[in-house]
Amino acid sequence: MHVQDILRLTMREPAEELLTPERLTEMVEQGVRLKHYIGFEVSGLVHLGTGLISMQKVVDLQKAGIETTVFLADYHSWINKKLGGDLSTIRRVAGGYFKEALKVSIKIAGGDPEKTKFLMGSEVYEKLGLEYFTNVVKVSMDTTLSRVRRSITILGRREAESLSFAQLLYVPMQVADIFSMGVNIAHGGMDQRKAHVIAIEVGERAFSYKPVALHHHLLPGLALDQVTWERLVEAKRRGDKDEFSDAIADVKMSKSKPETAIFIHDREEDVRKKILGAFCPAGETELNPVLEIARYIIFRDRSEPLEVVNKKTGARLIFSSYRELEESYKQRKVHPLDLKHAVADELARILEPARRHFTEGPGRSYLEDLESITITR
């Protein structure tokens, strides 16, 4: 594939940042074997952000001919006390429900789950043994404690002083994962950029190469409030990517706040209820949770137009692109409630394959297993 086609697919939305296009171009032109990875903590239900947004980017990279890998970070999840801090439970969910949910998400995004490798962290560590430990030490020797603490927001925590020592190992381990697997395209949400920047800086000194860092958009949770929304918009407008990534990480769609998240196998009535209750300020298009779903999911690879019906008058507006919808909403030609109904209808339709898979198909046993684990904890 031509280098410009690879760049186009790599930088296509939901990508927000590539560090750097020049380095990726150089690798392609030199014929370097491109190896990608995205790592996930393993915990509860998979929502739109973890599932569809992340896997959309994986599918783009598949189409670009890049080797893609999903890293199921069982040890990182254990460090961060997911699923009750029980390592065996984390591994069980990782190899069962979580892996299955991401595979289904790849299918919904138009990709082939068989073209993406799924690796358990502990399997990698067992295979590499001393080599992995050496890589963790290399990263740690080249990174200051204060730098690690500044990067610790990837844990969803700001109280650096109250972290356990194991949690301070999280970032050096994450960086060591990249080099231990020979990855040259490190991928994650915008909340991962601080750790990836460390990998870029440490790489050349300690491992003789710099990886590329690819960061995708983070969906905000549905239950934003006006004050938080204004803070986010202001942080984005200031253009400080680290400041904004910290701010959006605090309010991103999260399984720990189920009322603010839509899960890929939610029932149609639950999708509708959550969308209708979502924060959706009239005329405002920046970081509007409902418009975000329209932009990044509904209009993704869409060929047919979207119809929005005015529930009071019956008038119908037809939009062939997200930009048309955004402009009409900005001009208040589309009411928030009418937008919500249209988005809820379309999102429920898009998620139908996942819903069927986990309620009627082979995914049912995985979901029931996860629910039995979380109910007893």
Short mmCIF file of C-alpha atoms in Angstrom, two decimals:
data_model
loop_
_atom_site.label_atom_id
_atom_site.label_comp_id
_atom_site.label_asym_id
_atom_site.label_seq_id
_atom_site.Cartn_x
_atom_site.Cartn_y
_atom_site.Cartn_z
CA MET A 1 0.00 0.00 0.00
CA HIS A 2 1.21 3.51 -0.81
CA VAL A 3 2.53 5.51 2.13
CA GLN A 4 -0.15 8.20 1.72
CA ASP A 5 -2.91 5.58 1.95
CA ILE A 6 -1.34 4.16 5.12
CA LEU A 7 -1.14 7.64 6.63
CA ARG A 8 -4.73 8.43 5.64
CA LEU A 9 -6.06 5.28 7.28
CA THR A 10 -3.88 5.71 10.37
CA MET A 11 -4.83 9.36 10.92
CA ARG A 12 -8.51 9.00 10.05
CA GLU A 13 -11.04 9.73 12.80
CA PRO A 14 -11.35 8.71 15.57
CA ALA A 15 -7.57 9.37 15.57
CA GLU A 16 -6.71 12.71 17.15
CA GLU A 17 -2.93 12.63 17.23
CA LEU A 18 -0.05 10.79 15.58
CA LEU A 19 3.43 11.28 17.02
CA THR A 20 4.66 11.62 14.38
CA PRO A 21 3.49 11.29 10.73
CA GLU A 22 7.07 11.90 9.61
CA ARG A 23 8.40 8.96 11.60
CA LEU A 24 5.66 6.65 10.35
CA THR A 25 6.40 7.76 6.78
CA GLU A 26 10.06 7.01 7.29
CA MET A 27 9.33 3.53 8.60
CA VAL A 28 7.04 2.74 5.66
CA GLU A 29 9.56 4.01 3.12
CA GLN A 30 12.31 1.94 4.74
CA GLY A 31 10.17 -1.19 4.59
CA VAL A 32 9.99 -1.61 8.38
CA ARG A 33 7.51 -4.26 9.52
CA LEU A 34 4.76 -2.28 11.24
CA LYS A 35 3.60 -3.77 14.55
CA HIS A 36 0.75 -2.16 16.46
CA TYR A 37 -0.66 -2.72 19.92
CA ILE A 38 -3.37 -1.30 22.12
CA GLY A 39 -3.54 -2.32 25.77
CA PHE A 40 -6.61 -2.58 27.99
CA GLU A 41 -7.19 -2.99 31.67
CA VAL A 42 -9.72 -5.77 32.16
CA SER A 43 -12.68 -4.97 34.36
CA GLY A 44 -16.41 -4.80 33.69
CA LEU A 45 -18.72 -4.29 30.73
CA VAL A 46 -17.39 -2.94 27.43
CA HIS A 47 -18.88 0.41 26.43
CA LEU A 48 -18.85 2.41 23.18
CA GLY A 49 -15.49 4.01 23.88
CA THR A 50 -13.58 0.84 24.73
CA GLY A 51 -15.41 -1.21 22.12
CA LEU A 52 -16.37 0.72 19.01
CA ILE A 53 -14.11 3.78 19.11
CA SER A 54 -10.95 1.82 19.95
CA MET A 55 -11.70 -0.98 17.52
CA GLN A 56 -12.57 1.43 14.68
CA LYS A 57 -8.94 2.46 14.75
CA VAL A 58 -7.76 -1.14 14.89
CA VAL A 59 -9.87 -1.86 11.80
CA ASP A 60 -8.32 1.12 9.98
CA LEU A 61 -4.87 -0.27 10.74
CA GLN A 62 -5.93 -3.74 9.55
CA LYS A 63 -6.94 -2.16 6.25
CA ALA A 64 -3.55 -0.43 6.07
CA GLY A 65 -1.85 -3.83 6.24
CA ILE A 66 -0.44 -3.26 9.72
CA GLU A 67 -0.14 -6.13 12.23
CA THR A 68 -2.61 -5.36 15.02
CA THR A 69 -2.53 -6.66 18.58
CA VAL A 70 -4.88 -6.24 21.53
CA PHE A 71 -2.96 -6.57 24.79
CA LEU A 72 -5.10 -7.83 27.67
CA ALA A 73 -3.24 -6.27 30.57
CA ASP A 74 -4.01 -8.67 33.40
CA TYR A 75 -1.10 -7.59 35.62
CA HIS A 76 -1.87 -3.90 35.11
CA SER A 77 -5.51 -4.65 36.01
CA TRP A 78 -4.35 -6.47 39.13
CA ILE A 79 -2.14 -3.53 40.14
CA ASN A 80 -5.13 -1.22 39.74
CA LYS A 81 -7.34 -3.62 41.76
CA LYS A 82 -9.85 -4.35 39.01
CA LEU A 83 -12.46 -7.08 39.56
CA GLY A 84 -11.77 -7.13 43.27
CA GLY A 85 -8.00 -7.34 42.76
CA ASP A 86 -8.19 -11.09 42.07
CA LEU A 87 -5.68 -12.05 39.35
CA SER A 88 -7.33 -15.36 38.45
CA THR A 89 -10.70 -13.63 37.99
CA ILE A 90 -9.11 -10.93 35.85
CA ARG A 91 -7.58 -13.58 33.58
CA ARG A 92 -10.86 -15.45 33.36
CA VAL A 93 -12.73 -12.33 32.25
CA ALA A 94 -9.91 -11.24 29.93
CA GLY A 95 -9.92 -14.52 28.02
CA GLY A 96 -13.71 -14.76 28.08
CA TYR A 97 -16.14 -11.82 28.04
CA PHE A 98 -13.65 -9.01 27.41
CA LYS A 99 -11.93 -10.64 24.45
CA GLU A 100 -15.29 -11.66 22.98
CA ALA A 101 -16.69 -8.12 23.32
CA LEU A 102 -13.72 -6.61 21.50
CA LYS A 103 -13.98 -9.19 18.72
CA VAL A 104 -17.65 -8.34 18.23
CA SER A 105 -16.73 -4.64 18.23
CA ILE A 106 -14.21 -5.25 15.46
CA LYS A 107 -16.95 -6.91 13.38
CA ILE A 108 -19.35 -4.02 13.93
CA ALA A 109 -16.59 -1.60 12.87
CA GLY A 110 -16.20 -3.51 9.61
CA GLY A 111 -13.07 -5.51 10.40
CA ASP A 112 -12.00 -9.11 10.83
CA PRO A 113 -11.28 -10.20 14.43
CA GLU A 114 -9.14 -13.04 13.11
CA LYS A 115 -6.69 -10.48 11.71
CA THR A 116 -5.97 -9.09 15.17
CA LYS A 117 -3.88 -10.98 17.73
CA PHE A 118 -5.07 -11.07 21.34
CA LEU A 119 -2.29 -11.43 23.91
CA MET A 120 -2.54 -11.82 27.68
CA GLY A 121 0.08 -9.79 29.52
CA SER A 122 1.11 -12.67 31.76
CA GLU A 123 1.72 -14.88 28.71
CA VAL A 124 4.15 -12.31 27.34
CA TYR A 125 5.93 -11.95 30.67
CA GLU A 126 6.21 -15.70 31.16
CA LYS A 127 7.70 -16.12 27.69
CA LEU A 128 10.21 -13.27 28.04
CA GLY A 129 11.12 -13.82 31.69
CA LEU A 130 14.28 -11.93 32.63
CA GLU A 131 14.21 -9.95 29.39
CA TYR A 132 10.95 -8.28 30.40
CA PHE A 133 12.21 -7.49 33.89
CA THR A 134 15.35 -5.98 32.34
CA ASN A 135 13.19 -3.77 30.11
CA VAL A 136 11.18 -2.54 33.09
CA VAL A 137 14.44 -1.63 34.85
CA LYS A 138 15.75 0.13 31.73
CA VAL A 139 12.64 2.28 31.52
CA SER A 140 12.72 2.99 35.25
CA MET A 141 16.37 4.03 35.16
CA ASP A 142 15.61 6.48 32.36
CA THR A 143 12.48 8.01 33.95
CA THR A 144 12.20 10.17 37.05
CA LEU A 145 9.75 9.50 39.87
CA SER A 146 8.10 12.89 39.32
CA ARG A 147 7.59 12.06 35.62
CA VAL A 148 5.93 8.77 36.52
CA ARG A 149 3.65 10.52 38.99
CA ARG A 150 2.65 13.09 36.38
CA SER A 151 1.74 10.22 34.06
CA ILE A 152 -0.22 8.31 36.65
CA THR A 153 -3.56 9.80 35.52
CA ILE A 154 -3.79 6.80 33.17
CA LEU A 155 -4.94 4.99 36.30
CA GLY A 156 -7.81 7.43 36.65
CA ARG A 157 -6.19 8.72 39.84
CA ARG A 158 -4.78 12.10 40.75
CA GLU A 159 -3.92 11.39 44.38
CA ALA A 160 -0.32 10.42 43.61
CA GLU A 161 0.72 10.41 47.26
CA SER A 162 -1.84 7.72 48.12
CA LEU A 163 -0.75 5.33 45.37
CA SER A 164 0.71 1.99 46.30
CA PHE A 165 4.27 1.31 45.19
CA ALA A 166 2.90 -1.27 42.73
CA GLN A 167 0.90 1.48 41.05
CA LEU A 168 4.09 3.46 40.54
CA LEU A 169 5.35 0.47 38.52
CA TYR A 170 2.36 0.76 36.19
CA VAL A 171 3.86 3.32 33.79
CA PRO A 172 7.35 1.70 33.51
CA MET A 173 5.61 -1.62 32.85
CA GLN A 174 3.38 -0.08 30.20
CA VAL A 175 6.38 1.42 28.43
CA ALA A 176 8.33 -1.84 28.77
CA ASP A 177 5.40 -3.70 27.18
CA ILE A 178 5.90 -1.69 23.98
CA PHE A 179 9.56 -2.59 23.57
CA SER A 180 9.24 -6.13 24.88
CA MET A 181 6.79 -6.93 22.07
CA GLY A 182 8.76 -5.00 19.44
CA VAL A 183 5.86 -2.61 18.88
CA ASN A 184 6.49 0.44 16.70
CA ILE A 185 2.93 1.80 16.72
CA ALA A 186 1.71 2.28 20.30
CA HIS A 187 -2.01 3.03 20.28
CA GLY A 188 -4.41 4.22 22.96
CA GLY A 189 -6.87 6.92 23.92
CA MET A 190 -5.74 10.49 24.48
CA ASP A 191 -5.41 9.65 28.18
CA GLN A 192 -2.47 7.39 27.30
CA ARG A 193 -0.33 10.07 25.65
CA LYS A 194 1.90 10.84 28.67
CA ALA A 195 3.05 7.22 28.95
CA HIS A 196 3.55 7.02 25.19
CA VAL A 197 5.63 10.21 25.15
CA ILE A 198 7.87 8.59 27.77
CA ALA A 199 8.19 5.58 25.45
CA ILE A 200 9.23 7.83 22.57
CA GLU A 201 11.81 9.65 24.68
CA VAL A 202 13.19 6.53 26.36
CA GLY A 203 13.11 4.41 23.21
CA GLU A 204 16.04 5.81 21.31
CA ARG A 205 18.29 5.92 24.37
CA ALA A 206 17.44 2.53 25.87
CA PHE A 207 16.07 0.44 22.98
CA SER A 208 17.58 1.93 19.81
CA TYR A 209 14.29 3.00 18.20
CA LYS A 210 11.41 5.39 18.70
CA PRO A 211 7.88 4.05 18.39
CA VAL A 212 5.05 6.01 16.82
CA ALA A 213 2.24 6.98 19.21
CA LEU A 214 -1.33 6.98 17.92
CA HIS A 215 -4.10 8.45 20.09
CA HIS A 216 -7.81 8.21 19.44
CA HIS A 217 -10.70 10.35 20.62
CA LEU A 218 -12.29 9.75 24.03
CA LEU A 219 -16.07 9.83 24.21
CA PRO A 220 -17.33 11.92 27.12
CA GLY A 221 -19.79 10.35 29.53
CA LEU A 222 -23.44 11.12 28.90
CA ALA A 223 -24.07 12.84 32.24
CA LEU A 224 -21.87 15.92 31.91
CA ASP A 225 -22.98 19.02 33.78
CA GLN A 226 -22.74 22.60 32.55
CA VAL A 227 -19.76 23.57 34.74
CA THR A 228 -17.71 20.51 33.81
CA TRP A 229 -18.60 20.92 30.14
CA GLU A 230 -17.46 24.56 30.14
CA ARG A 231 -14.17 23.55 31.78
CA LEU A 232 -13.59 20.91 29.11
CA VAL A 233 -14.37 23.26 26.24
CA GLU A 234 -12.01 25.88 27.65
CA ALA A 235 -9.21 23.32 28.12
CA LYS A 236 -9.64 22.19 24.52
CA ARG A 237 -9.59 25.74 23.18
CA ARG A 238 -6.34 26.51 25.02
CA GLY A 239 -4.70 23.78 22.92
CA ASP A 240 -2.70 22.15 25.73
CA LYS A 241 -3.08 18.46 24.86
CA ASP A 242 -1.82 17.18 28.20
CA GLU A 243 -4.18 19.46 30.11
CA PHE A 244 -7.11 18.46 27.91
CA SER A 245 -6.31 14.74 28.05
CA ASP A 246 -6.27 14.95 31.87
CA ALA A 247 -9.59 16.80 31.86
CA ILE A 248 -11.38 14.47 29.44
CA ALA A 249 -9.99 11.40 31.24
CA ASP A 250 -11.91 12.48 34.33
CA VAL A 251 -15.27 12.53 32.51
CA LYS A 252 -14.83 9.98 29.72
CA MET A 253 -17.41 7.27 29.23
CA SER A 254 -16.65 4.73 31.92
CA LYS A 255 -17.94 1.34 33.00
CA SER A 256 -17.56 2.50 36.61
CA LYS A 257 -20.37 5.01 35.94
CA PRO A 258 -22.89 2.78 34.13
CA GLU A 259 -25.58 5.46 33.98
CA THR A 260 -23.24 7.62 31.87
CA ALA A 261 -22.11 4.84 29.52
CA ILE A 262 -23.73 2.85 26.74
CA PHE A 263 -22.53 -0.74 26.61
CA ILE A 264 -22.22 -2.49 23.28
CA HIS A 265 -24.89 -5.09 24.18
CA ASP A 266 -27.34 -2.76 25.98
CA ARG A 267 -31.01 -3.46 25.33
CA GLU A 268 -32.67 -1.11 22.86
CA GLU A 269 -34.79 0.43 25.63
CA ASP A 270 -31.67 1.07 27.73
CA VAL A 271 -29.90 2.76 24.81
CA ARG A 272 -32.91 4.99 24.31
CA LYS A 273 -33.27 5.81 28.01
CA LYS A 274 -29.60 6.75 28.36
CA ILE A 275 -29.55 8.88 25.22
CA LEU A 276 -32.76 10.71 26.16
CA GLY A 277 -31.26 11.52 29.57
CA ALA A 278 -27.92 12.69 28.18
CA PHE A 279 -26.44 16.17 28.52
CA CYS A 280 -27.07 17.89 25.17
CA PRO A 281 -26.90 21.71 25.31
CA ALA A 282 -28.93 23.41 22.58
CA GLY A 283 -26.86 24.94 19.80
CA GLU A 284 -23.56 23.72 21.29
CA THR A 285 -21.52 21.34 19.17
CA GLU A 286 -18.21 21.05 21.03
CA LEU A 287 -18.00 18.02 23.34
CA ASN A 288 -21.73 17.47 23.14
CA PRO A 289 -22.10 13.76 24.12
CA VAL A 290 -25.02 13.08 21.77
CA LEU A 291 -23.39 14.78 18.79
CA GLU A 292 -20.17 12.91 19.59
CA ILE A 293 -21.99 9.61 19.11
CA ALA A 294 -23.45 10.92 15.86
CA ARG A 295 -20.05 12.02 14.61
CA TYR A 296 -17.84 9.11 15.60
CA ILE A 297 -20.27 6.18 15.38
CA ILE A 298 -23.43 6.89 13.39
CA PHE A 299 -21.78 8.76 10.50
CA ARG A 300 -18.77 6.45 10.45
CA ASP A 301 -18.69 4.85 6.97
CA ARG A 302 -22.34 5.81 6.51
CA SER A 303 -23.70 5.85 2.96
CA GLU A 304 -27.40 6.59 3.59
CA PRO A 305 -28.61 9.96 4.96
CA LEU A 306 -29.77 10.47 8.54
CA GLU A 307 -33.33 11.64 9.10
CA VAL A 308 -34.24 13.79 12.10
CA VAL A 309 -37.95 14.26 12.76
CA ASN A 310 -39.39 17.22 14.66
CA LYS A 311 -41.67 15.52 17.16
CA LYS A 312 -43.93 18.59 17.48
CA THR A 313 -44.47 19.51 13.83
CA GLY A 314 -43.64 16.29 12.03
CA ALA A 315 -41.14 18.14 9.81
CA ARG A 316 -38.26 15.99 8.54
CA LEU A 317 -34.67 17.08 8.02
CA ILE A 318 -32.28 14.94 5.99
CA PHE A 319 -28.51 15.03 6.58
CA SER A 320 -26.00 13.46 4.21
CA SER A 321 -22.99 14.18 6.43
CA TYR A 322 -22.14 14.91 10.02
CA ARG A 323 -21.01 18.42 9.08
CA GLU A 324 -24.51 19.20 7.79
CA LEU A 325 -26.04 17.97 11.02
CA GLU A 326 -23.55 19.89 13.15
CA GLU A 327 -24.20 23.15 11.29
CA SER A 328 -27.97 22.80 11.58
CA TYR A 329 -27.69 22.01 15.27
CA LYS A 330 -25.42 25.02 15.80
CA GLN A 331 -28.05 27.21 14.14
CA ARG A 332 -30.70 25.60 16.39
CA LYS A 333 -32.60 24.19 13.45
CA VAL A 334 -32.48 20.82 15.22
CA HIS A 335 -33.94 20.53 18.74
CA PRO A 336 -31.90 18.49 21.27
CA LEU A 337 -34.80 16.09 21.92
CA ASP A 338 -35.29 15.41 18.20
CA LEU A 339 -31.55 14.79 17.83
CA LYS A 340 -31.63 12.37 20.77
CA HIS A 341 -34.45 10.33 19.26
CA ALA A 342 -32.66 10.05 15.90
CA VAL A 343 -29.34 9.11 17.52
CA ALA A 344 -30.98 6.56 19.83
CA ASP A 345 -32.73 4.87 16.89
CA GLU A 346 -29.56 4.62 14.81
CA LEU A 347 -27.29 3.59 17.65
CA ALA A 348 -29.66 0.80 18.70
CA ARG A 349 -29.61 -0.45 15.10
CA ILE A 350 -25.80 -0.39 14.91
CA LEU A 351 -25.47 -2.28 18.21
CA GLU A 352 -28.04 -4.95 17.31
CA PRO A 353 -25.40 -7.56 16.28
CA ALA A 354 -23.64 -7.22 19.65
CA ARG A 355 -26.95 -7.36 21.51
CA ARG A 356 -27.96 -10.55 19.71
CA HIS A 357 -24.51 -12.11 20.19
CA PHE A 358 -24.58 -11.59 23.95
CA THR A 359 -28.25 -12.41 24.58
CA GLU A 360 -28.99 -15.16 22.06
CA GLY A 361 -25.63 -16.22 20.65
CA PRO A 362 -22.32 -17.68 21.85
CA GLY A 363 -21.50 -14.56 23.84
CA ARG A 364 -24.32 -15.17 26.31
CA SER A 365 -22.30 -17.52 28.52
CA TYR A 366 -19.43 -14.99 28.70
CA LEU A 367 -21.75 -12.17 29.76
CA GLU A 368 -23.48 -14.37 32.32
CA ASP A 369 -20.09 -15.37 33.70
CA LEU A 370 -19.03 -11.73 34.10
CA GLU A 371 -22.35 -10.81 35.71
CA SER A 372 -22.02 -13.69 38.18
CA ILE A 373 -18.56 -12.45 39.14
CA THR A 374 -19.58 -8.82 39.61
CA ILE A 375 -22.79 -9.66 41.49
CA THR A 376 -20.90 -11.71 44.09
CA ARG A 377 -18.38 -8.92 44.72
#
